[in-house]
Structure formats: structure tokens, C-alpha cells
């Protein structure tokens, strides 16, 4: 399976349009590379490509990725569809850019319902060119030979949903396997807590692309000049600390581990930071937009 990291930033990207935190300033002044909002492209055969999430930056991400160029017919595209891990704006707004293509969309029931009512993108897309929507991730076989299963990892609903139904399927982790190579990847860019089942999923996987939004539980509050109320406000487990993802990932020494969905406040954005050195010593990578690897 080929994997391309189309974008590696959390909502807002790096730099964020209205932010003057240290990292955003570093990017504006050319000291750090910019990052677009998180999404991935995968393929089992280099011809049929599937998007994992559709970020608001999808247009630039598609244009900048050689494998995703259109053709040979006048409206042909190698993009077959989108798998949505959640309904957050930074993961679904790119669907509007894909209008007119009539692709396949996979998501869980609460995510499909949010895209029907609170943010009615499904009906909107259908009026350009009907999409095919499929519920859940279990037993999916994607064209190109990839197999997918899903794991519910959280009940965090997007803020734009006024009265969300409690449902642990608001957020999913995916396991994608390429039977041709035997390789597999776990994808979990939004982890508000470490759920039951995630260790098992990671144990049977070669590579994991995981939520690295915040390095520590106070950085968001510090950047906006407020006492942070902690993880519940962030909606993401921090990397560091006793309950952080780095401690959990230490249970998986043989797994290739990559952090993504990095917030613009995150010191991991700076390759020379102590935070980055610590994470790399622990065997976890931070890659740039456009990074490609095989699983
Ligand atoms: C998140 O990942 O927590 C959301 O994308 C937050 C947001 O909407 O910016
Ligand atoms: Mn997000
Ligand atoms: Zn910033």
C-alpha cells in the first residue's frame, strides 16, 4: 500500500490565519515549513486512490500530489472516494471541493447523520453529482485491493452539532490492510482518550498514524493567554504526561509510529525542539506534508 500524507496539521493549519503564536510566526518568517490540514491518500495498486478525510485544503493537496492528477479522460480522477474518521470541519469541508465527482463516502451513522442535517453536505453534493454513502467500516474492500475495519474511539461530536446524540462512533480509528503485501496501517488522528481495543488494533499493525495534536495539556491555554481547563477543552490526548499518547505507544516498540494532526501551538513542529528530540528518541516520527511511504 502507498500512503501519502496530504496534510499534517490540526484544524486551522500552520500558520493559522488569526494566530501569532511562536510556531505560526516561525512559519510566516520561513523558519519552519507550512502545514495544511490533516488528510491522507492511500492506494493498493497506484491507480485507485482513497482519501482518509477531506480537509478544507484538499484542492491544494490534490494539485500538489503527482499520483492524484486527473485523466486520462476529460473528467477522470484516480480518487475513488473518502473515508471519514469523524465529522469535524477540518475533516469534512473538503467534500465541497469534490463536488461534481460522484464519489463513494464511508462514515459511521452519527457522522452520516451530521452530514445530513447539522451540516447538510450530503444533499448538497448530491445536487451536483450523486455520491454513494456507505455506513460503517467493517469488512470494506476498497478498489485497488485494500481492506478496512473500524474501531469506535470516541464520543466527541463537532461543536456545530447543537444537541449531539451520545454515541461512541462519532470518532473512529481505521485499520487498513493490503492483502497483497500483508502490510497494515492504523489511522487515528483524533483521540480524546485511549479507548479499549486500540492496543489490540495497534498490536496487529505495522504502522500507525496517530493524533499528535498537542504536545502537552497546557500549550493551548498558554498560547491564547488563558488558564487551560485541560484535556476536555482540547478534545485530544496530549503527547506527553502520564496519560499521554507517548506513554501508551511505549507498549508498542515494534510498531512504526507517526504523529499527525499537529496543532500550530505544538513544539513538535520545530525539528530542533526538546519535544521533538524526546519523541524521536521514543521512536515516533513527525513527517512533513507530502511525505510518502509504503506499508
Ligand atoms: C478537532 O480536531 O478537535 C477539531 O478539528 C477542532 C476544530 O474544529 O478546529
Ligand atoms: Mn481536527
Ligand atoms: Zn499559532
mmCIF file with all atom_site columns, N, CA and C in Angstrom, residues 6 39-43 47-55 58 62 68 77-84 91 94-95 98 101-107 125 130-134 137 140 142-144 146 148 174:
data_model
loop_
_atom_site.group_PDB
_atom_site.id
_atom_site.type_symbol
_atom_site.label_atom_id
_atom_site.label_alt_id
_atom_site.label_comp_id
_atom_site.label_asym_id
_atom_site.label_entity_id
_atom_site.label_seq_id
_atom_site.pdbx_PDB_ins_code
_atom_site.Cartn_x
_atom_site.Cartn_y
_atom_site.Cartn_z
_atom_site.occupancy
_atom_site.B_iso_or_equiv
_atom_site.pdbx_formal_charge
_atom_site.auth_seq_id
_atom_site.auth_comp_id
_atom_site.auth_asym_id
_atom_site.auth_atom_id
_atom_site.pdbx_PDB_model_num
ATOM 1   N N  . UNK A 1 6   ? -1.199  13.930 2.920   1.00 0.00 ? 6   UNK A N  1
ATOM 2   C CA . UNK A 1 6   ? -1.573  15.147 2.168   1.00 0.00 ? 6   UNK A CA 1
ATOM 3   C C  . UNK A 1 6   ? -1.421  16.381 3.046   1.00 0.00 ? 6   UNK A C  1
ATOM 4   N N  . UNK A 1 39  ? -5.049  15.174 6.275   1.00 0.00 ? 39  UNK A N  1
ATOM 5   C CA . UNK A 1 39  ? -5.723  14.195 5.418   1.00 0.00 ? 39  UNK A CA 1
ATOM 6   C C  . UNK A 1 39  ? -4.656  13.297 4.814   1.00 0.00 ? 39  UNK A C  1
ATOM 7   N N  . UNK A 1 40  ? -5.081  12.131 4.327   1.00 0.00 ? 40  UNK A N  1
ATOM 8   C CA . UNK A 1 40  ? -4.160  11.112 3.813   1.00 0.00 ? 40  UNK A CA 1
ATOM 9   C C  . UNK A 1 40  ? -4.734  10.550 2.521   1.00 0.00 ? 40  UNK A C  1
ATOM 10  N N  . UNK A 1 41  ? -3.862  10.109 1.622   1.00 0.00 ? 41  UNK A N  1
ATOM 11  C CA . UNK A 1 41  ? -4.305  9.343  0.449   1.00 0.00 ? 41  UNK A CA 1
ATOM 12  C C  . UNK A 1 41  ? -3.632  7.979  0.491   1.00 0.00 ? 41  UNK A C  1
ATOM 13  N N  . UNK A 1 42  ? -4.406  6.928  0.187   1.00 0.00 ? 42  UNK A N  1
ATOM 14  C CA . UNK A 1 42  ? -3.867  5.564  0.204   1.00 0.00 ? 42  UNK A CA 1
ATOM 15  C C  . UNK A 1 42  ? -4.257  4.841  -1.076  1.00 0.00 ? 42  UNK A C  1
ATOM 16  N N  . UNK A 1 43  ? -3.392  3.908  -1.487  1.00 0.00 ? 43  UNK A N  1
ATOM 17  C CA . UNK A 1 43  ? -3.712  3.094  -2.654  1.00 0.00 ? 43  UNK A CA 1
ATOM 18  C C  . UNK A 1 43  ? -3.030  1.740  -2.551  1.00 0.00 ? 43  UNK A C  1
ATOM 19  N N  . UNK A 1 47  ? -3.380  3.025  -8.688  1.00 0.00 ? 47  UNK A N  1
ATOM 20  C CA . UNK A 1 47  ? -4.345  3.527  -9.683  1.00 0.00 ? 47  UNK A CA 1
ATOM 21  C C  . UNK A 1 47  ? -5.637  3.985  -9.044  1.00 0.00 ? 47  UNK A C  1
ATOM 22  N N  . UNK A 1 48  ? -6.070  3.245  -8.042  1.00 0.00 ? 48  UNK A N  1
ATOM 23  C CA . UNK A 1 48  ? -7.283  3.608  -7.312  1.00 0.00 ? 48  UNK A CA 1
ATOM 24  C C  . UNK A 1 48  ? -6.849  4.208  -5.978  1.00 0.00 ? 48  UNK A C  1
ATOM 25  N N  . UNK A 1 49  ? -7.166  5.477  -5.784  1.00 0.00 ? 49  UNK A N  1
ATOM 26  C CA . UNK A 1 49  ? -6.737  6.177  -4.560  1.00 0.00 ? 49  UNK A CA 1
ATOM 27  C C  . UNK A 1 49  ? -7.942  6.523  -3.711  1.00 0.00 ? 49  UNK A C  1
ATOM 28  N N  . UNK A 1 50  ? -7.765  6.412  -2.414  1.00 0.00 ? 50  UNK A N  1
ATOM 29  C CA . UNK A 1 50  ? -8.816  6.705  -1.435  1.00 0.00 ? 50  UNK A CA 1
ATOM 30  C C  . UNK A 1 50  ? -8.307  7.766  -0.475  1.00 0.00 ? 50  UNK A C  1
ATOM 31  N N  . UNK A 1 51  ? -9.162  8.712  -0.176  1.00 0.00 ? 51  UNK A N  1
ATOM 32  C CA . UNK A 1 51  ? -8.790  9.765  0.765   1.00 0.00 ? 51  UNK A CA 1
ATOM 33  C C  . UNK A 1 51  ? -9.262  9.375  2.163   1.00 0.00 ? 51  UNK A C  1
ATOM 34  N N  . UNK A 1 52  ? -8.393  9.571  3.136   1.00 0.00 ? 52  UNK A N  1
ATOM 35  C CA . UNK A 1 52  ? -8.793  9.459  4.537   1.00 0.00 ? 52  UNK A CA 1
ATOM 36  C C  . UNK A 1 52  ? -9.009  10.888 5.007   1.00 0.00 ? 52  UNK A C  1
ATOM 37  N N  . UNK A 1 53  ? -10.251 11.268 5.115   1.00 0.00 ? 53  UNK A N  1
ATOM 38  C CA . UNK A 1 53  ? -10.706 12.623 5.452   1.00 0.00 ? 53  UNK A CA 1
ATOM 39  C C  . UNK A 1 53  ? -10.510 13.590 4.275   1.00 0.00 ? 53  UNK A C  1
ATOM 40  N N  . UNK A 1 54  ? -11.324 14.638 4.307   1.00 0.00 ? 54  UNK A N  1
ATOM 41  C CA . UNK A 1 54  ? -11.334 15.626 3.213   1.00 0.00 ? 54  UNK A CA 1
ATOM 42  C C  . UNK A 1 54  ? -11.171 17.008 3.834   1.00 0.00 ? 54  UNK A C  1
ATOM 43  N N  . UNK A 1 55  ? -9.935  17.486 3.865   1.00 0.00 ? 55  UNK A N  1
ATOM 44  C CA . UNK A 1 55  ? -9.661  18.732 4.569   1.00 0.00 ? 55  UNK A CA 1
ATOM 45  C C  . UNK A 1 55  ? -10.042 19.929 3.705   1.00 0.00 ? 55  UNK A C  1
ATOM 46  N N  . UNK A 1 58  ? -8.028  20.509 0.568   1.00 0.00 ? 58  UNK A N  1
ATOM 47  C CA . UNK A 1 58  ? -7.930  19.366 -0.351  1.00 0.00 ? 58  UNK A CA 1
ATOM 48  C C  . UNK A 1 58  ? -7.542  19.794 -1.768  1.00 0.00 ? 58  UNK A C  1
ATOM 49  N N  . UNK A 1 62  ? -4.539  17.948 -3.559  1.00 0.00 ? 62  UNK A N  1
ATOM 50  C CA . UNK A 1 62  ? -4.684  17.148 -4.791  1.00 0.00 ? 62  UNK A CA 1
ATOM 51  C C  . UNK A 1 62  ? -3.768  17.680 -5.883  1.00 0.00 ? 62  UNK A C  1
ATOM 52  N N  . UNK A 1 68  ? -2.236  11.909 -7.811  1.00 0.00 ? 68  UNK A N  1
ATOM 53  C CA . UNK A 1 68  ? -3.669  12.221 -7.767  1.00 0.00 ? 68  UNK A CA 1
ATOM 54  C C  . UNK A 1 68  ? -4.117  13.123 -8.909  1.00 0.00 ? 68  UNK A C  1
ATOM 55  N N  . UNK A 1 77  ? -10.596 10.873 -12.615 1.00 0.00 ? 77  UNK A N  1
ATOM 56  C CA . UNK A 1 77  ? -9.723  11.091 -11.459 1.00 0.00 ? 77  UNK A CA 1
ATOM 57  C C  . UNK A 1 77  ? -9.376  9.732  -10.862 1.00 0.00 ? 77  UNK A C  1
ATOM 58  N N  . UNK A 1 78  ? -8.158  9.591  -10.326 1.00 0.00 ? 78  UNK A N  1
ATOM 59  C CA . UNK A 1 78  ? -7.840  8.349  -9.615  1.00 0.00 ? 78  UNK A CA 1
ATOM 60  C C  . UNK A 1 78  ? -8.467  8.293  -8.222  1.00 0.00 ? 78  UNK A C  1
ATOM 61  N N  . UNK A 1 79  ? -9.096  9.380  -7.782  1.00 0.00 ? 79  UNK A N  1
ATOM 62  C CA . UNK A 1 79  ? -9.712  9.404  -6.446  1.00 0.00 ? 79  UNK A CA 1
ATOM 63  C C  . UNK A 1 79  ? -11.058 8.697  -6.509  1.00 0.00 ? 79  UNK A C  1
ATOM 64  N N  . UNK A 1 80  ? -11.201 7.635  -5.747  1.00 0.00 ? 80  UNK A N  1
ATOM 65  C CA . UNK A 1 80  ? -12.434 6.840  -5.781  1.00 0.00 ? 80  UNK A CA 1
ATOM 66  C C  . UNK A 1 80  ? -13.411 7.231  -4.685  1.00 0.00 ? 80  UNK A C  1
ATOM 67  N N  . UNK A 1 81  ? -12.917 7.769  -3.592  1.00 0.00 ? 81  UNK A N  1
ATOM 68  C CA . UNK A 1 81  ? -13.828 8.111  -2.514  1.00 0.00 ? 81  UNK A CA 1
ATOM 69  C C  . UNK A 1 81  ? -13.093 8.559  -1.272  1.00 0.00 ? 81  UNK A C  1
ATOM 70  N N  . UNK A 1 82  ? -13.877 8.725  -0.199  1.00 0.00 ? 82  UNK A N  1
ATOM 71  C CA . UNK A 1 82  ? -13.371 9.309  1.044   1.00 0.00 ? 82  UNK A CA 1
ATOM 72  C C  . UNK A 1 82  ? -13.858 8.477  2.225   1.00 0.00 ? 82  UNK A C  1
ATOM 73  N N  . UNK A 1 83  ? -12.949 8.195  3.158   1.00 0.00 ? 83  UNK A N  1
ATOM 74  C CA . UNK A 1 83  ? -13.331 7.564  4.424   1.00 0.00 ? 83  UNK A CA 1
ATOM 75  C C  . UNK A 1 83  ? -13.184 8.621  5.507   1.00 0.00 ? 83  UNK A C  1
ATOM 76  N N  . UNK A 1 84  ? -14.274 8.906  6.207   1.00 0.00 ? 84  UNK A N  1
ATOM 77  C CA . UNK A 1 84  ? -14.274 9.966  7.212   1.00 0.00 ? 84  UNK A CA 1
ATOM 78  C C  . UNK A 1 84  ? -14.149 9.363  8.603   1.00 0.00 ? 84  UNK A C  1
ATOM 79  N N  . UNK A 1 91  ? -12.072 17.940 8.740   1.00 0.00 ? 91  UNK A N  1
ATOM 80  C CA . UNK A 1 91  ? -12.046 16.644 8.052   1.00 0.00 ? 91  UNK A CA 1
ATOM 81  C C  . UNK A 1 91  ? -13.145 16.485 7.012   1.00 0.00 ? 91  UNK A C  1
ATOM 82  N N  . UNK A 1 94  ? -13.630 19.704 2.926   1.00 0.00 ? 94  UNK A N  1
ATOM 83  C CA . UNK A 1 94  ? -13.082 19.430 1.598   1.00 0.00 ? 94  UNK A CA 1
ATOM 84  C C  . UNK A 1 94  ? -14.052 18.699 0.687   1.00 0.00 ? 94  UNK A C  1
ATOM 85  N N  . UNK A 1 95  ? -15.097 18.107 1.263   1.00 0.00 ? 95  UNK A N  1
ATOM 86  C CA . UNK A 1 95  ? -16.098 17.433 0.417   1.00 0.00 ? 95  UNK A CA 1
ATOM 87  C C  . UNK A 1 95  ? -16.698 18.415 -0.592  1.00 0.00 ? 95  UNK A C  1
ATOM 88  N N  . UNK A 1 98  ? -14.897 18.565 -3.728  1.00 0.00 ? 98  UNK A N  1
ATOM 89  C CA . UNK A 1 98  ? -15.009 17.352 -4.544  1.00 0.00 ? 98  UNK A CA 1
ATOM 90  C C  . UNK A 1 98  ? -16.368 17.251 -5.239  1.00 0.00 ? 98  UNK A C  1
ATOM 91  N N  . UNK A 1 101 ? -18.045 15.118 -8.657  1.00 0.00 ? 101 UNK A N  1
ATOM 92  C CA . UNK A 1 101 ? -17.297 13.901 -8.958  1.00 0.00 ? 101 UNK A CA 1
ATOM 93  C C  . UNK A 1 101 ? -18.089 12.622 -8.672  1.00 0.00 ? 101 UNK A C  1
ATOM 94  N N  . UNK A 1 102 ? -19.121 12.648 -7.852  1.00 0.00 ? 102 UNK A N  1
ATOM 95  C CA . UNK A 1 102 ? -19.903 11.441 -7.589  1.00 0.00 ? 102 UNK A CA 1
ATOM 96  C C  . UNK A 1 102 ? -19.062 10.307 -7.035  1.00 0.00 ? 102 UNK A C  1
ATOM 97  N N  . UNK A 1 103 ? -18.415 10.535 -5.912  1.00 0.00 ? 103 UNK A N  1
ATOM 98  C CA . UNK A 1 103 ? -17.517 9.534  -5.335  1.00 0.00 ? 103 UNK A CA 1
ATOM 99  C C  . UNK A 1 103 ? -18.265 8.671  -4.312  1.00 0.00 ? 103 UNK A C  1
ATOM 100 N N  . UNK A 1 104 ? -17.515 7.818  -3.618  1.00 0.00 ? 104 UNK A N  1
ATOM 101 C CA . UNK A 1 104 ? -18.064 6.970  -2.563  1.00 0.00 ? 104 UNK A CA 1
ATOM 102 C C  . UNK A 1 104 ? -17.595 7.520  -1.221  1.00 0.00 ? 104 UNK A C  1
ATOM 103 N N  . UNK A 1 105 ? -18.517 7.643  -0.273  1.00 0.00 ? 105 UNK A N  1
ATOM 104 C CA . UNK A 1 105 ? -18.149 8.119  1.064   1.00 0.00 ? 105 UNK A CA 1
ATOM 105 C C  . UNK A 1 105 ? -18.487 7.077  2.114   1.00 0.00 ? 105 UNK A C  1
ATOM 106 N N  . UNK A 1 106 ? -17.509 6.796  2.985   1.00 0.00 ? 106 UNK A N  1
ATOM 107 C CA . UNK A 1 106 ? -17.727 5.873  4.100   1.00 0.00 ? 106 UNK A CA 1
ATOM 108 C C  . UNK A 1 106 ? -17.662 6.643  5.410   1.00 0.00 ? 106 UNK A C  1
ATOM 109 N N  . UNK A 1 107 ? -18.628 6.408  6.303   1.00 0.00 ? 107 UNK A N  1
ATOM 110 C CA . UNK A 1 107 ? -18.604 7.038  7.623   1.00 0.00 ? 107 UNK A CA 1
ATOM 111 C C  . UNK A 1 107 ? -19.556 6.283  8.534   1.00 0.00 ? 107 UNK A C  1
ATOM 112 N N  . UNK A 1 125 ? -23.926 17.815 -2.071  1.00 0.00 ? 125 UNK A N  1
ATOM 113 C CA . UNK A 1 125 ? -23.111 17.124 -3.086  1.00 0.00 ? 125 UNK A CA 1
ATOM 114 C C  . UNK A 1 125 ? -23.994 16.423 -4.105  1.00 0.00 ? 125 UNK A C  1
ATOM 115 N N  . UNK A 1 130 ? -24.578 12.761 -7.806  1.00 0.00 ? 130 UNK A N  1
ATOM 116 C CA . UNK A 1 130 ? -24.853 11.927 -6.626  1.00 0.00 ? 130 UNK A CA 1
ATOM 117 C C  . UNK A 1 130 ? -23.636 11.131 -6.128  1.00 0.00 ? 130 UNK A C  1
ATOM 118 N N  . UNK A 1 131 ? -23.469 11.163 -4.827  1.00 0.00 ? 131 UNK A N  1
ATOM 119 C CA . UNK A 1 131 ? -22.460 10.336 -4.164  1.00 0.00 ? 131 UNK A CA 1
ATOM 120 C C  . UNK A 1 131 ? -23.110 9.044  -3.687  1.00 0.00 ? 131 UNK A C  1
ATOM 121 N N  . UNK A 1 132 ? -22.294 8.045  -3.429  1.00 0.00 ? 132 UNK A N  1
ATOM 122 C CA . UNK A 1 132 ? -22.751 6.816  -2.792  1.00 0.00 ? 132 UNK A CA 1
ATOM 123 C C  . UNK A 1 132 ? -22.237 6.836  -1.365  1.00 0.00 ? 132 UNK A C  1
ATOM 124 N N  . UNK A 1 133 ? -23.154 6.776  -0.385  1.00 0.00 ? 133 UNK A N  1
ATOM 125 C CA . UNK A 1 133 ? -22.733 6.816  1.019   1.00 0.00 ? 133 UNK A CA 1
ATOM 126 C C  . UNK A 1 133 ? -22.890 5.436  1.635   1.00 0.00 ? 133 UNK A C  1
ATOM 127 N N  . UNK A 1 134 ? -21.875 4.995  2.339   1.00 0.00 ? 134 UNK A N  1
ATOM 128 C CA . UNK A 1 134 ? -21.913 3.669  2.958   1.00 0.00 ? 134 UNK A CA 1
ATOM 129 C C  . UNK A 1 134 ? -21.643 3.795  4.460   1.00 0.00 ? 134 UNK A C  1
ATOM 130 N N  . UNK A 1 137 ? -17.478 0.827  8.742   1.00 0.00 ? 137 UNK A N  1
ATOM 131 C CA . UNK A 1 137 ? -16.207 0.491  8.099   1.00 0.00 ? 137 UNK A CA 1
ATOM 132 C C  . UNK A 1 137 ? -15.940 -1.001 8.071   1.00 0.00 ? 137 UNK A C  1
ATOM 133 N N  . UNK A 1 140 ? -14.966 -3.626 4.752   1.00 0.00 ? 140 UNK A N  1
ATOM 134 C CA . UNK A 1 140 ? -14.896 -2.885 3.493   1.00 0.00 ? 140 UNK A CA 1
ATOM 135 C C  . UNK A 1 140 ? -13.743 -3.413 2.644   1.00 0.00 ? 140 UNK A C  1
ATOM 136 N N  . UNK A 1 142 ? -11.842 -1.964 -0.590  1.00 0.00 ? 142 UNK A N  1
ATOM 137 C CA . UNK A 1 142 ? -11.734 -0.801 -1.473  1.00 0.00 ? 142 UNK A CA 1
ATOM 138 C C  . UNK A 1 142 ? -11.168 -1.232 -2.818  1.00 0.00 ? 142 UNK A C  1
ATOM 139 N N  . UNK A 1 143 ? -11.604 -0.617 -3.908  1.00 0.00 ? 143 UNK A N  1
ATOM 140 C CA . UNK A 1 143 ? -10.984 -0.932 -5.194  1.00 0.00 ? 143 UNK A CA 1
ATOM 141 C C  . UNK A 1 143 ? -9.493  -0.621 -5.083  1.00 0.00 ? 143 UNK A C  1
ATOM 142 N N  . UNK A 1 144 ? -8.691  -1.488 -5.704  1.00 0.00 ? 144 UNK A N  1
ATOM 143 C CA . UNK A 1 144 ? -7.246  -1.374 -5.536  1.00 0.00 ? 144 UNK A CA 1
ATOM 144 C C  . UNK A 1 144 ? -6.734  -2.396 -4.534  1.00 0.00 ? 144 UNK A C  1
ATOM 145 N N  . UNK A 1 146 ? -7.444  -2.837 -1.047  1.00 0.00 ? 146 UNK A N  1
ATOM 146 C CA . UNK A 1 146 ? -7.260  -2.603 0.397   1.00 0.00 ? 146 UNK A CA 1
ATOM 147 C C  . UNK A 1 146 ? -8.490  -3.041 1.190   1.00 0.00 ? 146 UNK A C  1
ATOM 148 N N  . UNK A 1 148 ? -10.494 -2.681 4.970   1.00 0.00 ? 148 UNK A N  1
ATOM 149 C CA . UNK A 1 148 ? -10.617 -1.732 6.078   1.00 0.00 ? 148 UNK A CA 1
ATOM 150 C C  . UNK A 1 148 ? -11.505 -2.305 7.170   1.00 0.00 ? 148 UNK A C  1
ATOM 151 N N  . UNK A 1 174 ? -9.184  3.652  12.068  1.00 0.00 ? 174 UNK A N  1
ATOM 152 C CA . UNK A 1 174 ? -9.279  2.699  10.960  1.00 0.00 ? 174 UNK A CA 1
ATOM 153 C C  . UNK A 1 174 ? -8.056  1.796  10.950  1.00 0.00 ? 174 UNK A C  1
#
